[in-house]
Amino acid sequence: MAWAVTLRLRDCGTNAPITGWISDGIQTFYTDANGQFIAVINDAYTGYIVSIGSSGYVGTNFHIDKANHAGTIQTVCLNPASSGSGPGGGGGGSGW
């Protein structure tokens, strides 16, 4: 069996959908035009950490938890990257 969770990417300031990517550190998946991705996860896994990002935004990590997220839609908002000289966002994810 498997369980699923829908991840929905949004701009933190405007709540507009963002097309982007989700990575488990092994594979990278992409959202649809509405900023959504349905993760189907093997029932043997109870948790998963993914990296989420989009061009022009600061990336983040998100912990998907079977007990709390199975069968739900989880909204993840990303902040626009500053145009200053500071470091960019992102980060690695771990296996799922």
One Martini backbone bead per residue (centre of mass of N, CA, C, O) as a GRO file, in nm:
protein
   96
    1MET     BB    1   0.104   0.032   0.006
    2ALA     BB    2  -0.008   0.378   0.008
    3TRP     BB    3   0.058   0.729   0.043
    4ALA     BB    4  -0.074   1.072   0.035
    5VAL     BB    5   0.042   1.407  -0.067
    6THR     BB    6  -0.023   1.748  -0.113
    7LEU     BB    7   0.174   1.992  -0.263
    8ARG     BB    8   0.162   2.357  -0.214
    9LEU     BB    9   0.283   2.632  -0.383
   10ARG     BB   10   0.363   2.960  -0.237
   11ASP     BB   11   0.353   3.288  -0.196
   12CYS     BB   12   0.387   3.453   0.100
   13GLY     BB   13   0.269   3.742   0.009
   14THR     BB   14   0.031   3.649  -0.226
   15ASN     BB   15  -0.055   3.333  -0.269
   16ALA     BB   16   0.069   3.248  -0.521
   17PRO     BB   17   0.145   3.034  -0.740
   18ILE     BB   18   0.423   2.796  -0.769
   19THR     BB   19   0.664   2.689  -0.963
   20GLY     BB   20   0.852   2.381  -0.894
   21TRP     BB   21   1.047   2.186  -0.658
   22ILE     BB   22   1.108   1.841  -0.547
   23SER     BB   23   1.336   1.684  -0.306
   24ASP     BB   24   1.500   1.374  -0.170
   25GLY     BB   25   1.815   1.358  -0.291
   26ILE     BB   26   1.753   1.173  -0.558
   27GLN     BB   27   1.490   1.312  -0.656
   28THR     BB   28   1.317   1.519  -0.897
   29PHE     BB   29   1.028   1.722  -0.880
   30TYR     BB   30   0.735   1.871  -1.034
   31THR     BB   31   0.517   2.099  -1.067
   32ASP     BB   32   0.251   2.236  -1.165
   33ALA     BB   33   0.092   2.525  -1.274
   34ASN     BB   34  -0.039   2.529  -0.959
   35GLY     BB   35   0.189   2.417  -0.751
   36GLN     BB   36   0.149   2.097  -0.768
   37PHE     BB   37   0.212   1.788  -0.571
   38ILE     BB   38   0.195   1.432  -0.569
   39ALA     BB   39   0.276   1.225  -0.305
   40VAL     BB   40   0.379   0.885  -0.327
   41ILE     BB   41   0.407   0.665  -0.045
   42ASN     BB   42   0.536   0.424   0.105
   43ASP     BB   43   0.409   0.258   0.382
   44ALA     BB   44   0.694   0.213   0.527
   45TYR     BB   45   0.680   0.523   0.543
   46THR     BB   46   0.639   0.792   0.795
   47GLY     BB   47   0.872   0.978   0.668
   48TYR     BB   48   0.974   1.298   0.510
   49ILE     BB   49   1.235   1.486   0.351
   50VAL     BB   50   1.214   1.793   0.172
   51SER     BB   51   1.300   1.991  -0.097
   52ILE     BB   52   1.209   2.335  -0.175
   53GLY     BB   53   1.172   2.514  -0.497
   54SER     BB   54   1.244   2.828  -0.684
   55SER     BB   55   1.285   3.055  -0.901
   56GLY     BB   56   1.345   3.342  -0.695
   57TYR     BB   57   1.363   3.160  -0.432
   58VAL     BB   58   1.360   3.046  -0.111
   59GLY     BB   59   1.436   2.766   0.016
   60THR     BB   60   1.306   2.453   0.165
   61ASN     BB   61   1.209   2.243   0.421
   62PHE     BB   62   0.999   1.937   0.447
   63HIS     BB   63   0.790   1.752   0.666
   64ILE     BB   64   0.659   1.438   0.609
   65ASP     BB   65   0.370   1.300   0.782
   66LYS     BB   66   0.163   1.043   0.800
   67ALA     BB   67  -0.022   1.110   1.051
   68ASN     BB   68  -0.074   1.427   0.941
   69HIS     BB   69  -0.071   1.408   0.591
   70ALA     BB   70  -0.243   1.196   0.499
   71GLY     BB   71  -0.471   1.309   0.258
   72THR     BB   72  -0.349   1.597   0.217
   73ILE     BB   73  -0.302   1.952   0.203
   74GLN     BB   74   0.013   2.124   0.168
   75THR     BB   75   0.129   2.439   0.241
   76VAL     BB   76   0.405   2.609   0.078
   77CYS     BB   77   0.598   2.885   0.147
   78LEU     BB   78   0.777   3.133  -0.045
   79ASN     BB   79   1.042   3.351  -0.058
   80PRO     BB   80   1.178   3.592  -0.201
   81ALA     BB   81   1.461   3.674  -0.332
   82SER     BB   82   1.703   3.874  -0.288
   83SER     BB   83   1.898   4.132  -0.460
   84GLY     BB   84   2.126   4.098  -0.297
   85SER     BB   85   2.450   3.971  -0.162
   86GLY     BB   86   2.343   3.733  -0.039
   87PRO     BB   87   2.264   3.434   0.026
   88GLY     BB   88   2.106   3.171  -0.078
   89GLY     BB   89   1.897   2.927  -0.097
   90GLY     BB   90   1.820   2.606   0.029
   91GLY     BB   91   1.894   2.255   0.030
   92GLY     BB   92   1.903   1.951   0.167
   93GLY     BB   93   1.780   1.635   0.155
   94SER     BB   94   1.632   1.347   0.266
   95GLY     BB   95   1.525   1.059   0.277
   96TRP     BB   96   1.205   0.860   0.232
   0.00000   0.00000   0.00000
